[in-house]
C-alpha positions as MATLAB code, in Angstrom:
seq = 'XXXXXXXXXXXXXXXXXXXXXXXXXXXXXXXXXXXXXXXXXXXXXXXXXXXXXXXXXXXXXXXXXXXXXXXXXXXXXXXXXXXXXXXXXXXXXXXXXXXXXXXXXXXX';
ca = [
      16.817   10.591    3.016;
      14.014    8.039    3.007;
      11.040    8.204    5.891;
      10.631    5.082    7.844;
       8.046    2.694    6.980;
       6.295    4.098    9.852;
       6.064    7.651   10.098;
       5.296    7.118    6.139;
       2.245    4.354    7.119;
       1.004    6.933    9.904;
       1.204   10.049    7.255;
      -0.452    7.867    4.368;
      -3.082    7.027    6.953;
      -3.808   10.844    8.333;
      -4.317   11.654    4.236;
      -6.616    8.999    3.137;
      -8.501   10.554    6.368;
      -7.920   13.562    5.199;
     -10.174   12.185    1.945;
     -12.708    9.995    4.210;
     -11.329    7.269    2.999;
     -11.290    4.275    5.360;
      -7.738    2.162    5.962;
      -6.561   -0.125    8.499;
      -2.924   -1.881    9.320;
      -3.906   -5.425    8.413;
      -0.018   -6.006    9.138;
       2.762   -4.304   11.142;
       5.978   -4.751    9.447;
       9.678   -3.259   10.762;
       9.405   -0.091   11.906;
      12.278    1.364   10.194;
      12.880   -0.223    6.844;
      10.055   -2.772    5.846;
       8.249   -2.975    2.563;
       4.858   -1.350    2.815;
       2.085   -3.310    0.290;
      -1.282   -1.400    0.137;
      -4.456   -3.403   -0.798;
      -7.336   -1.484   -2.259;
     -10.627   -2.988   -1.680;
     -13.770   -2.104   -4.024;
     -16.295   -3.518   -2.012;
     -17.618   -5.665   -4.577;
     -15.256   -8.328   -4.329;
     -12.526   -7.177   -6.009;
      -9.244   -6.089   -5.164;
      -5.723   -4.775   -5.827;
      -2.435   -5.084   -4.056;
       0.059   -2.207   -5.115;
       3.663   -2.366   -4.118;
       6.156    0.766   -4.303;
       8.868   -0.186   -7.049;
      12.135    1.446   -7.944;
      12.611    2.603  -11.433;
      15.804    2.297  -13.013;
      15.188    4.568  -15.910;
      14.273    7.901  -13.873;
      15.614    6.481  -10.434;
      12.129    7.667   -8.774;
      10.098    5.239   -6.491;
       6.093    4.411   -7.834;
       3.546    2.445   -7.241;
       3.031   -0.636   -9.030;
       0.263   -2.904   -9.165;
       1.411   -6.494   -7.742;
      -1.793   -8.395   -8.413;
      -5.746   -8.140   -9.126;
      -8.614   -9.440   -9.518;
     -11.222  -11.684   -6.984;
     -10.474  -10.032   -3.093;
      -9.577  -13.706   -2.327;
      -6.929  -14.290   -4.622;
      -5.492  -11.113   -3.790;
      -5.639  -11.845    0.044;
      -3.824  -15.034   -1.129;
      -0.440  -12.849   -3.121;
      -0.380  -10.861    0.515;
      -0.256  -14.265    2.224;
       2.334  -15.688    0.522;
       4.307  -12.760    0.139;
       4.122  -12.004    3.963;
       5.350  -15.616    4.024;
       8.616  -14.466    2.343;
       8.942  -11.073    4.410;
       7.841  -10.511    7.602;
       8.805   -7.315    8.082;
       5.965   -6.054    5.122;
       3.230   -3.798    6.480;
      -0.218   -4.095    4.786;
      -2.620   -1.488    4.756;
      -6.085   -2.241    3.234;
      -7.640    0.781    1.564;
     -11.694    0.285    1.735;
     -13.197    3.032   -1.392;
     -15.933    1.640   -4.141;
     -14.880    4.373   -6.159;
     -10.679    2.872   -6.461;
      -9.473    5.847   -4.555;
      -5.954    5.208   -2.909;
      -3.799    8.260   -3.044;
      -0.896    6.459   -3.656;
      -0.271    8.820   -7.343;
      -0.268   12.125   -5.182;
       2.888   13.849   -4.498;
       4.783   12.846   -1.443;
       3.616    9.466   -1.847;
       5.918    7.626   -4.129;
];
């Protein structure tokens, strides 16, 4: 049984606090079954939107990158692909060092 998209934002949340890493809900999708996309800011200007994909081979769920590159152009992806689903959460990740979490257990 799959966790709803937000008991899994609020436990995502409580770890990368966990870590002292700073995130915020940039976007509140459906509360049961919408698409959660997770931008990880450097700091520097860069950025990197990661999406959770299904893979057919092993039938597990991972994180993918979706885009990267200049913050702006990745602000732009979410944008337009909020513009397609309106039910996606965002979460923006804020760690110079690329931290995100999202490749620990329980996460994928």
């Amino acid at each position: 049984m799959r966790l709803t998209a937000d008991i899994w934002v609020s436990a995502y949340l409580a770890r990368l606090r966990q870590q002292g890493i700073p995130a915020f809900v940039v976007a509140r999708g459906d509360a049961t079954a919408g698409a959660v996309l997770v931008k990880l800011n450097t700091l520097d200007g860069q950025a990197a939107c990661y999406q959770r994909s299904f893979d057919l081979m092993t039938g597990e769920r991972r994180w993918t990158v979706l885009t990267q590159g200049a913050e702006a152009t990745v602000d732009a992806s979410i944008t337009k692909q909020r513009s397609f689903d309106p039910d996606l959460w965002v979460i923006e990740v804020e760690d110079k060092t690329g931290r995100h979490l999202l490749d620990e257990e329980g996460l994928g």
